[in-house]
Coordinates of C-alpha atoms in Angstrom, one line a residue:
Chain A
M1 CA 7.5 -26.1 -6.8
T2 CA 8.9 -27.5 -3.5
N3 CA 6.7 -28.1 -0.6
S4 CA 7.9 -25.0 1.1
G5 CA 7.2 -22.7 -1.8
T6 CA 8.7 -21.2 -4.9
I7 CA 12.4 -20.0 -4.8
V8 CA 12.8 -16.7 -6.5
A9 CA 16.2 -15.1 -7.2
C10 CA 17.1 -11.6 -8.3
C11 CA 20.5 -11.1 -10.0
Q12 CA 22.0 -7.8 -9.1
I13 CA 24.9 -7.5 -11.5
A14 CA 27.2 -4.9 -13.1
L15 CA 27.1 -4.7 -16.9
Q16 CA 29.4 -3.1 -19.4
I17 CA 27.7 -0.8 -21.9
G18 CA 28.5 -1.9 -25.4
D19 CA 29.8 -5.3 -24.5
R20 CA 27.0 -7.5 -25.6
A21 CA 28.9 -10.8 -25.6
G22 CA 30.4 -9.9 -22.1
N23 CA 26.9 -9.0 -20.8
R24 CA 25.5 -12.3 -22.2
A25 CA 28.3 -14.3 -20.5
K26 CA 27.8 -12.4 -17.2
I27 CA 24.0 -13.1 -17.3
H28 CA 24.6 -16.8 -18.2
A29 CA 26.9 -17.1 -15.2
A30 CA 24.4 -15.4 -12.8
V31 CA 21.5 -17.5 -14.0
S32 CA 23.5 -20.7 -13.7
R33 CA 24.5 -19.8 -10.2
A34 CA 20.9 -18.9 -9.2
A35 CA 19.7 -22.2 -10.7
D36 CA 22.4 -24.0 -8.8
G37 CA 21.1 -22.3 -5.7
G38 CA 17.7 -23.8 -6.4
A39 CA 15.9 -20.8 -7.9
Q40 CA 12.9 -21.5 -10.0
V41 CA 12.2 -17.9 -11.0
I42 CA 15.2 -15.8 -11.9
V43 CA 14.9 -12.0 -12.4
L44 CA 17.5 -9.9 -14.3
P45 CA 17.9 -6.1 -14.5
E46 CA 16.4 -3.7 -17.1
L47 CA 18.3 -3.5 -20.4
A48 CA 20.5 -6.4 -19.4
N49 CA 21.8 -7.0 -22.9
T50 CA 23.2 -3.5 -23.4
G51 CA 23.6 -1.5 -20.2
Y52 CA 21.8 1.8 -19.8
M53 CA 23.9 5.0 -20.3
F54 CA 23.8 5.3 -24.1
S55 CA 25.8 8.2 -25.4
S56 CA 23.5 8.6 -28.4
P57 CA 20.5 7.0 -30.2
Q58 CA 22.9 5.6 -32.7
E59 CA 24.8 3.8 -30.0
L60 CA 21.5 2.3 -28.7
H61 CA 20.4 1.4 -32.2
A62 CA 23.6 -0.5 -32.9
L63 CA 23.3 -2.5 -29.6
A64 CA 19.6 -3.3 -29.6
E65 CA 18.5 -6.7 -30.7
P66 CA 15.2 -8.2 -32.0
V67 CA 13.4 -10.5 -29.6
D68 CA 14.6 -13.4 -31.7
G69 CA 18.2 -12.2 -31.4
P70 CA 21.0 -13.9 -29.5
T71 CA 20.2 -12.5 -26.0
I72 CA 16.7 -13.9 -25.7
A73 CA 17.6 -17.1 -27.6
G74 CA 20.3 -17.6 -25.0
W75 CA 17.8 -17.1 -22.1
Q76 CA 15.4 -19.5 -23.7
Q77 CA 18.2 -22.1 -24.0
L78 CA 19.1 -21.5 -20.3
A79 CA 15.5 -21.8 -19.2
E80 CA 15.1 -25.1 -21.1
Q81 CA 18.3 -26.5 -19.9
R82 CA 17.9 -25.5 -16.2
K83 CA 14.0 -25.8 -16.1
V84 CA 13.7 -22.3 -14.7
I85 CA 11.7 -19.2 -15.5
I86 CA 13.8 -16.1 -16.5
V87 CA 12.4 -12.6 -16.4
G88 CA 14.7 -9.9 -17.7
G89 CA 15.0 -6.6 -19.6
F90 CA 16.6 -6.0 -23.0
A91 CA 17.0 -3.2 -25.5
E92 CA 14.7 -4.3 -28.3
N93 CA 15.1 -3.5 -32.0
G94 CA 11.4 -4.0 -32.9
H95 CA 10.3 -5.7 -36.2
D96 CA 8.4 -2.4 -36.7
G97 CA 11.8 -0.5 -36.9
K98 CA 11.3 1.1 -33.5
I99 CA 13.5 0.7 -30.4
Y100 CA 11.8 -0.3 -27.2
N101 CA 12.9 -0.7 -23.5
S102 CA 11.5 -4.3 -23.3
A103 CA 11.5 -7.3 -21.1
V104 CA 10.5 -11.0 -21.5
I105 CA 9.3 -13.9 -19.5
V106 CA 10.8 -17.2 -20.8
D107 CA 10.4 -20.7 -19.4
E108 CA 11.4 -24.2 -20.5
T109 CA 8.7 -24.1 -23.2
G110 CA 10.1 -20.9 -24.8
L111 CA 9.1 -17.2 -25.0
R112 CA 6.0 -16.6 -22.9
A113 CA 5.6 -12.8 -23.1
T114 CA 7.3 -9.7 -24.4
Y115 CA 6.5 -6.3 -22.8
R116 CA 7.5 -2.8 -23.8
K117 CA 8.0 -0.2 -21.0
A118 CA 5.0 2.2 -21.0
H119 CA 6.4 4.8 -18.6
L120 CA 9.8 6.0 -20.0
W121 CA 12.3 7.6 -17.7
D122 CA 13.9 10.9 -18.4
G123 CA 16.5 10.7 -21.3
E124 CA 14.8 7.5 -22.5
K125 CA 12.2 9.7 -24.0
L126 CA 14.6 11.9 -25.8
G127 CA 15.0 10.0 -29.1
L128 CA 16.1 6.8 -27.5
F129 CA 13.0 4.6 -27.0
T130 CA 9.4 4.4 -28.2
A131 CA 7.0 4.0 -25.3
G132 CA 5.0 0.8 -25.3
S133 CA 1.2 1.0 -25.2
D134 CA 0.2 -2.6 -24.4
S135 CA -0.8 -3.7 -21.0
P136 CA 1.7 -5.5 -18.8
P137 CA 1.5 -9.3 -19.2
V138 CA 0.4 -11.8 -16.7
V139 CA 1.7 -15.3 -17.6
D140 CA 0.4 -18.5 -16.1
T141 CA 3.6 -20.4 -15.4
A142 CA 4.4 -23.6 -13.6
V143 CA 4.8 -21.8 -10.3
G144 CA 1.8 -19.5 -10.7
P145 CA 0.8 -16.3 -12.5
I146 CA 3.7 -14.0 -13.0
G147 CA 3.3 -10.3 -14.0
L148 CA 6.0 -8.0 -15.5
V149 CA 6.6 -4.3 -15.5
I150 CA 9.8 -2.3 -16.0
C151 CA 11.4 0.1 -13.6
Y152 CA 9.5 3.5 -13.6
D153 CA 6.3 1.6 -14.5
L154 CA 6.3 0.3 -11.0
E155 CA 5.9 3.8 -9.6
F156 CA 2.4 4.2 -11.2
P157 CA -0.1 2.6 -8.9
E158 CA -2.6 2.4 -11.7
W159 CA -0.2 0.1 -13.7
V160 CA 0.5 -2.2 -10.7
R161 CA -3.2 -2.4 -10.0
H162 CA -3.8 -3.5 -13.5
V163 CA -1.3 -6.4 -13.2
A164 CA -2.6 -7.4 -9.8
E165 CA -6.3 -7.4 -10.9
A166 CA -5.3 -9.5 -13.9
G167 CA -4.2 -12.1 -11.4
A168 CA -0.5 -11.8 -10.9
A169 CA 0.7 -13.5 -7.7
L170 CA 4.3 -12.4 -8.3
L171 CA 5.2 -9.2 -10.1
C172 CA 8.7 -9.2 -11.5
A173 CA 10.4 -5.8 -12.2
P174 CA 13.7 -5.5 -14.0
V175 CA 15.0 -2.1 -13.0
N176 CA 18.0 0.3 -13.3
W177 CA 17.6 2.6 -10.3
P178 CA 20.0 5.6 -10.3
L179 CA 21.5 6.3 -6.9
Y180 CA 20.0 9.4 -5.4
P181 CA 20.7 11.0 -2.0
R182 CA 18.2 10.2 0.8
P183 CA 17.9 11.1 4.5
A184 CA 20.1 9.0 6.9
G185 CA 18.4 5.8 8.0
E186 CA 15.7 5.9 5.4
R187 CA 15.1 3.3 2.7
P188 CA 15.3 4.4 -0.9
S189 CA 11.9 5.8 -1.9
E190 CA 11.8 3.5 -4.9
I191 CA 11.7 0.6 -2.4
V192 CA 9.1 2.3 -0.3
R193 CA 6.8 2.7 -3.3
A194 CA 7.4 -0.9 -4.2
Q195 CA 6.5 -2.0 -0.7
A196 CA 3.2 0.0 -1.0
A197 CA 2.6 -1.5 -4.5
A198 CA 2.9 -5.0 -2.9
S199 CA 0.7 -4.4 0.1
S200 CA -2.0 -2.3 -1.7
N201 CA -2.6 -5.4 -3.9
R202 CA -1.4 -8.2 -1.7
I203 CA 1.1 -9.5 -4.3
F204 CA 4.7 -10.5 -4.1
V205 CA 7.1 -8.2 -5.9
A206 CA 10.6 -9.2 -7.0
I207 CA 13.0 -6.5 -8.2
A208 CA 16.4 -7.0 -9.9
D209 CA 18.5 -3.8 -9.9
R210 CA 21.9 -3.0 -11.3
A211 CA 25.2 -2.8 -9.3
G212 CA 28.2 -0.7 -9.9
T213 CA 28.8 2.5 -11.9
E214 CA 28.4 3.1 -15.6
R215 CA 29.7 6.2 -17.4
D216 CA 29.6 8.1 -14.1
Q217 CA 26.1 6.9 -13.2
A218 CA 26.1 5.0 -9.9
W219 CA 23.3 2.5 -9.5
L220 CA 21.5 2.0 -6.3
G221 CA 21.7 -1.8 -6.1
G222 CA 18.2 -2.0 -4.5
S223 CA 17.2 -5.5 -5.5
V224 CA 14.5 -6.7 -3.1
I225 CA 11.8 -9.3 -2.8
I226 CA 8.7 -8.1 -1.0
D227 CA 5.8 -10.0 0.5
P228 CA 2.0 -9.2 0.3
D229 CA 2.2 -7.4 3.6
G230 CA 4.6 -5.0 2.0
Y231 CA 7.7 -6.1 3.9
P232 CA 11.0 -7.1 2.4
T233 CA 11.8 -10.8 2.7
T234 CA 15.4 -10.1 1.7
T235 CA 18.2 -8.1 3.2
L236 CA 19.2 -5.0 1.1
R237 CA 22.8 -5.3 -0.2
L238 CA 23.0 -1.9 -1.8
D239 CA 25.6 -1.5 -4.5
E240 CA 27.1 -5.0 -4.3
E241 CA 27.0 -7.5 -7.0
T242 CA 24.9 -10.3 -5.5
I243 CA 22.1 -12.7 -6.0
I244 CA 19.2 -12.4 -3.4
Y245 CA 16.8 -15.3 -2.8
A246 CA 13.5 -15.8 -1.2
T247 CA 11.2 -18.8 -0.8
L248 CA 7.6 -17.5 -1.5
N249 CA 4.3 -19.1 -0.9
L250 CA 2.8 -17.7 -4.1
P251 CA -0.8 -18.9 -3.5
E252 CA -0.9 -16.5 -0.5
A253 CA -1.3 -13.7 -3.1
T254 CA -4.7 -15.0 -4.2
D255 CA -6.2 -14.0 -0.8
K256 CA -6.8 -10.2 -0.9
S257 CA -8.4 -10.0 2.6
I258 CA -6.8 -7.9 5.3
S259 CA -9.4 -8.3 8.0
A260 CA -12.7 -10.1 8.4
G261 CA -14.5 -7.5 6.4
N262 CA -11.9 -6.1 4.1
D263 CA -10.4 -7.0 0.8
V264 CA -7.9 -4.7 -0.9
H265 CA -9.5 -5.3 -4.3
K266 CA -13.2 -5.7 -3.5
D267 CA -13.1 -2.6 -1.4
R268 CA -12.2 -0.4 -4.4
R269 CA -14.8 2.0 -5.6
P270 CA -14.1 2.0 -9.3
D271 CA -17.3 3.8 -10.1
L272 CA -15.9 6.8 -8.3
Y273 CA -12.5 6.8 -9.8
T274 CA -13.5 7.9 -13.3
Chain B
M1 CA 2.2 31.8 6.6
T2 CA 5.6 32.6 8.2
N3 CA 8.6 33.2 6.0
S4 CA 9.8 29.7 6.8
G5 CA 6.7 27.9 5.8
T6 CA 3.4 26.7 7.2
I7 CA 3.3 25.0 10.6
V8 CA 1.2 21.9 10.7
A9 CA 0.3 20.0 13.8
C10 CA -1.3 16.6 14.3
C11 CA -3.0 15.9 17.6
Q12 CA -2.5 12.3 18.6
I13 CA -5.0 11.9 21.5
A14 CA -6.9 9.3 23.5
L15 CA -10.7 9.6 23.4
Q16 CA -13.4 8.1 25.6
I17 CA -16.2 6.4 23.7
G18 CA -19.6 7.8 24.7
D19 CA -18.1 10.9 26.5
R20 CA -19.0 13.6 23.9
A21 CA -18.4 16.5 26.3
G22 CA -15.2 15.0 27.5
N23 CA -14.0 14.4 24.0
R24 CA -14.9 18.0 23.0
A25 CA -12.9 19.3 26.0
K26 CA -9.9 17.1 25.2
I27 CA -9.9 18.3 21.6
H28 CA -10.3 22.0 22.7
A29 CA -7.3 21.6 24.9
A30 CA -5.2 19.9 22.2
V31 CA -6.1 22.5 19.5
S32 CA -5.4 25.3 22.0
R33 CA -2.0 23.8 22.8
A34 CA -1.2 23.3 19.1
A35 CA -2.2 26.9 18.3
D36 CA 0.0 28.1 21.3
G37 CA 2.8 26.1 19.6
G38 CA 2.3 28.2 16.4
A39 CA 0.3 25.7 14.4
Q40 CA -1.6 27.1 11.5
V41 CA -3.2 23.8 10.4
I42 CA -4.3 21.4 13.1
V43 CA -5.3 17.8 12.3
L44 CA -7.4 15.7 14.6
P45 CA -8.2 11.9 14.4
E46 CA -11.1 10.2 12.8
L47 CA -14.4 10.1 14.7
A48 CA -13.0 12.5 17.2
N49 CA -16.4 13.4 18.7
T50 CA -17.3 9.8 19.6
G51 CA -14.4 7.4 19.7
Y52 CA -14.5 4.3 17.4
M53 CA -15.4 1.0 19.1
F54 CA -19.2 1.2 19.0
S55 CA -20.9 -1.7 20.6
S56 CA -24.0 -1.4 18.4
P57 CA -25.5 0.8 15.6
Q58 CA -27.8 2.2 18.3
E59 CA -24.9 3.4 20.4
L60 CA -23.4 5.1 17.3
H61 CA -26.8 6.6 16.3
A62 CA -27.2 8.1 19.8
L63 CA -23.7 9.7 19.7
A64 CA -23.5 10.9 16.1
E65 CA -24.2 14.6 15.5
P66 CA -25.3 16.7 12.6
V67 CA -22.6 18.9 10.9
D68 CA -24.2 21.9 12.6
G69 CA -24.1 20.2 16.0
P70 CA -22.0 21.2 19.0
T71 CA -18.7 19.5 17.9
I72 CA -18.3 21.2 14.6
A73 CA -19.7 24.5 16.0
G74 CA -17.0 24.3 18.7
W75 CA -14.2 23.7 16.1
Q76 CA -15.5 26.7 14.0
Q77 CA -15.4 28.9 17.1
L78 CA -11.8 27.7 17.9
A79 CA -10.8 28.3 14.3
E80 CA -12.2 31.8 14.4
Q81 CA -10.7 32.7 17.8
R82 CA -7.2 31.2 17.1
K83 CA -7.1 32.0 13.4
V84 CA -6.2 28.4 12.6
I85 CA -7.4 25.7 10.1
I86 CA -8.8 22.6 11.8
V87 CA -9.2 19.3 10.0
G88 CA -10.8 16.5 11.9
G89 CA -13.2 13.5 11.8
F90 CA -16.6 13.1 13.4
A91 CA -19.5 10.7 13.4
E92 CA -22.2 12.5 11.4
N93 CA -25.9 12.2 11.7
G94 CA -26.8 13.3 8.2
H95 CA -29.7 15.5 7.4
D96 CA -30.7 12.6 5.1
G97 CA -31.2 10.3 8.2
K98 CA -28.0 8.3 7.4
I99 CA -24.9 8.0 9.6
Y100 CA -21.6 8.8 8.0
N101 CA -17.9 8.6 9.0
S102 CA -17.2 12.2 8.1
A103 CA -14.6 14.9 8.4
V104 CA -14.5 18.6 8.0
I105 CA -12.2 21.5 7.1
V106 CA -13.0 24.6 9.1
D107 CA -11.1 27.9 9.1
E108 CA -11.7 31.3 10.6
T109 CA -14.4 32.0 8.0
G110 CA -16.4 28.9 9.0
L111 CA -17.1 25.4 7.6
R112 CA -15.2 25.0 4.3
A113 CA -15.9 21.4 3.5
T114 CA -17.5 18.2 4.7
Y115 CA -16.4 14.9 3.4
R116 CA -17.9 11.4 4.0
K117 CA -15.5 8.4 4.0
A118 CA -15.9 6.4 0.8
H119 CA -13.8 3.3 1.7
L120 CA -15.3 1.9 4.9
W121 CA -13.2 -0.3 7.2
D122 CA -14.4 -3.7 8.4
G123 CA -17.2 -3.4 10.9
E124 CA -18.0 0.1 9.8
K125 CA -19.8 -1.5 6.9
L126 CA -21.9 -3.8 9.1
G127 CA -24.9 -1.5 9.8
L128 CA -22.9 1.3 11.3
F129 CA -22.1 3.8 8.5
T130 CA -23.2 4.6 5.0
A131 CA -20.3 5.0 2.6
G132 CA -19.9 8.4 1.0
S133 CA -19.9 8.7 -2.8
D134 CA -18.6 12.2 -3.3
S135 CA -15.0 13.0 -4.3
P136 CA -12.7 14.1 -1.5
P137 CA -12.5 17.9 -1.3
V138 CA -9.6 20.3 -2.0
V139 CA -10.1 23.6 -0.3
D140 CA -8.2 26.7 -1.2
T141 CA -7.1 28.0 2.3
A142 CA -5.0 30.9 3.5
V143 CA -1.9 28.6 3.5
G144 CA -2.6 26.8 0.3
P145 CA -4.9 24.0 -1.1
I146 CA -5.7 21.4 1.5
G147 CA -7.2 18.0 0.6
L148 CA -9.0 15.6 2.9
V149 CA -9.5 11.8 3.1
I150 CA -10.2 9.5 6.0
C151 CA -8.1 6.6 7.2
Y152 CA -8.7 3.5 4.9
D153 CA -9.3 6.0 2.0
L154 CA -5.6 6.7 2.1
E155 CA -4.8 3.2 1.1
F156 CA -6.4 3.5 -2.3
P157 CA -3.9 5.1 -4.6
E158 CA -6.7 6.0 -7.0
W159 CA -8.4 8.2 -4.3
V160 CA -5.1 10.0 -3.3
R161 CA -4.4 10.5 -7.0
H162 CA -7.7 12.2 -7.4
V163 CA -7.0 14.7 -4.5
A164 CA -3.5 15.4 -5.8
E165 CA -4.6 16.0 -9.4
A166 CA -7.3 18.3 -8.0
G167 CA -4.4 20.4 -6.7
A168 CA -3.9 19.6 -3.0
A169 CA -0.5 20.6 -1.7
L170 CA -1.3 19.1 1.8
L171 CA -3.4 16.1 2.2
C172 CA -4.8 15.8 5.7
A173 CA -6.0 12.4 6.9
P174 CA -7.8 11.8 10.2
V175 CA -7.3 8.1 11.1
N176 CA -7.9 5.5 13.7
W177 CA -5.2 2.9 13.0
P178 CA -5.6 -0.4 14.9
L179 CA -2.4 -1.8 16.2
Y180 CA -1.3 -4.8 14.2
P181 CA 1.9 -6.9 14.6
R182 CA 4.7 -6.2 12.2
P183 CA 8.3 -7.5 11.7
A184 CA 10.9 -6.1 14.1
G185 CA 12.5 -2.9 12.8
E186 CA 9.8 -2.3 10.2
R187 CA 7.6 0.8 10.0
P188 CA 3.8 0.1 10.2
S189 CA 2.6 -0.6 6.7
E190 CA 0.0 2.1 6.9
I191 CA 2.8 4.6 7.1
V192 CA 4.7 3.0 4.3
R193 CA 1.6 3.3 2.1
A194 CA 1.2 6.9 3.1
Q195 CA 4.9 7.6 2.3
A196 CA 4.2 6.2 -1.2
A197 CA 1.0 8.2 -1.6
A198 CA 3.0 11.4 -0.8
S199 CA 6.0 10.6 -3.2
S200 CA 3.9 9.2 -6.0
N201 CA 2.1 12.6 -6.1
R202 CA 4.7 14.9 -4.6
I203 CA 2.3 16.2 -2.0
F204 CA 2.6 16.7 1.8
V205 CA 0.6 14.3 3.9
A206 CA -0.4 15.0 7.5
I207 CA -1.9 12.1 9.5
A208 CA -3.5 12.4 13.0
D209 CA -4.0 9.0 14.6
R210 CA -5.4 7.9 18.0
A211 CA -3.4 6.9 21.1
G212 CA -4.3 4.6 23.9
T213 CA -6.7 1.6 24.0
E214 CA -10.5 1.6 23.6
R215 CA -12.7 -1.4 24.6
D216 CA -9.7 -3.7 24.2
Q217 CA -8.7 -2.1 20.8
A218 CA -5.1 -0.7 21.0
W219 CA -4.4 2.1 18.6
L220 CA -1.1 2.4 16.7
G221 CA -0.5 6.1 17.4
G222 CA 1.1 6.5 14.0
S223 CA 0.7 10.2 13.5
V224 CA 3.2 11.5 11.0
I225 CA 3.8 14.3 8.6
I226 CA 5.4 13.3 5.3
D227 CA 7.2 15.4 2.7
P228 CA 6.8 15.2 -1.2
D229 CA 9.8 12.9 -1.3
G230 CA 7.9 10.4 0.8
Y231 CA 10.0 10.8 3.9
P232 CA 8.6 11.5 7.4
T233 CA 9.5 15.0 8.7
T234 CA 8.4 14.0 12.2
T235 CA 9.6 11.4 14.7
L236 CA 7.2 8.5 15.3
R237 CA 5.9 8.5 18.8
L238 CA 3.9 5.4 18.7
D239 CA 1.2 5.0 21.3
E240 CA 1.8 8.2 23.2
E241 CA -0.5 11.1 23.5
T242 CA 1.4 13.8 21.8
I243 CA 1.2 16.7 19.3
I244 CA 3.6 16.5 16.4
Y245 CA 4.7 19.6 14.4
A246 CA 6.3 20.2 11.1
T247 CA 7.1 23.4 9.2
L248 CA 6.2 22.8 5.5
N249 CA 7.0 24.7 2.4
L250 CA 3.7 23.9 0.8
P251 CA 4.3 25.6 -2.6
E252 CA 7.0 22.8 -3.1
A253 CA 4.1 20.5 -3.8
T254 CA 3.1 22.4 -7.0
D255 CA 6.3 21.1 -8.6
K256 CA 5.7 17.5 -9.7
S257 CA 9.1 17.0 -11.4
I258 CA 11.5 14.4 -10.2
S259 CA 14.2 14.7 -12.9
A260 CA 14.9 17.0 -15.8
G261 CA 12.5 14.9 -18.0
N262 CA 10.1 13.5 -15.5
D263 CA 6.9 14.7 -13.8
V264 CA 4.9 12.2 -11.6
H265 CA 1.6 13.5 -13.0
K266 CA 2.4 14.3 -16.6
D267 CA 4.1 10.9 -17.0
R268 CA 0.9 9.1 -16.3
R269 CA -0.7 7.2 -19.2
P270 CA -4.4 7.6 -18.4
D271 CA -5.4 6.4 -21.8
L272 CA -4.0 3.0 -20.9
Y273 CA -5.5 2.8 -17.4
T274 CA -9.1 2.3 -18.5

């Protein structure tokens, strides 16, 4: 950690479905560039090993890898070489024979956490992925506690609350946000919900989205890094391939107060929420 | 209900602390004007009978009224005369001897619900108000099911979820939002969280805020009516006295789907949230 904070980067990249080696090379290049740029935490999109628009469960099954496969091994190697923390998504061929929409946190010491998306989106449910049922992880890293959820998970305030109450200062979210129409001048509603997730819990949120178009599906390219007040610290560069950076004072997220008498966590009334 | 939907109005007014008769007259004028403008649901700010910046518990106690006092009796009379639904906040002197930050829903048939704020803000906790412990109401009105929370309540996604799952199509929120600094070009974060509350539950949200300054406290004037996609349907008129209107297709809020395979309520994993 530098004196001025922790440098976080989100890699907004285009991927080619089916081209595992090409995707690995693309990620390697993006992570290297982010590390050259000083990043200490580097976030990658959802399903970064495979792409997203599978034409069939068979195609997904053929592309998915175990967590000890070449993609995550490559990220571990990069993390060790560059002394960075990498958070990214991948299609997981589980040792239980099931296919998961998963993500990992790796650092220079190796694999720190694997998480399986609990809230599956649309066609993901139709024979593609098995939903995870474990809580999202919070890993105590060299820069502070990092939490992890995947894409649609982020839209469930209950899930974000769980990660925040478990102590995450920075919540990383690999996503693949489809491009939807929205009113002129308005931010994408996915980003609005992420802003609320940050400020309702006074945590930092770092989101890495996809760029480009894949099998006729255009991606939003909504990568953003949000502060505990709920405001973006980065400029939206919708639909470009880019790396966004922010320098974050992560210990700020341990203070949940918003006025002399208010604290966004202590003010909860959990006895009434049942 | 007109063919084109339900007309909802939020009255963003300035109040004078201590001037109960003046506040009643001001509200009467605003409700009458909103009804003249075609409003079928009229939302008033929090603590509309008293103002907010009490100098002492004694001052509050002297100003608070029972739910069968002149303020709510006046609203019932207005609702009956104008055939409108009025949702607004008031300082309640409870029949149990306690003082609550409360709000009501009244319609032409009389008092439909009283609710006591469960999440108290800052100094409200310091000898002023007793926190409510009942769930927020959802009232089946002539225009559809209307829910009610008060100001800081709205910032707890658990509380909004409760109202939405209980069937509210329109969530009305009387508020008194203090004016805080924010980054240039950004919406007030209270509004961002309200946008997320709406879209996370696919409900309409109608917020009536205060205008003006009271005992050195400037109010935001952030009244807004938000659609189930989470976008404002009204133009922000920060810090002006004004009435904002929107025509809402309330039955739209019964459809919680956001894609062929997704539903913001059915996709929850409540078994995992405990």
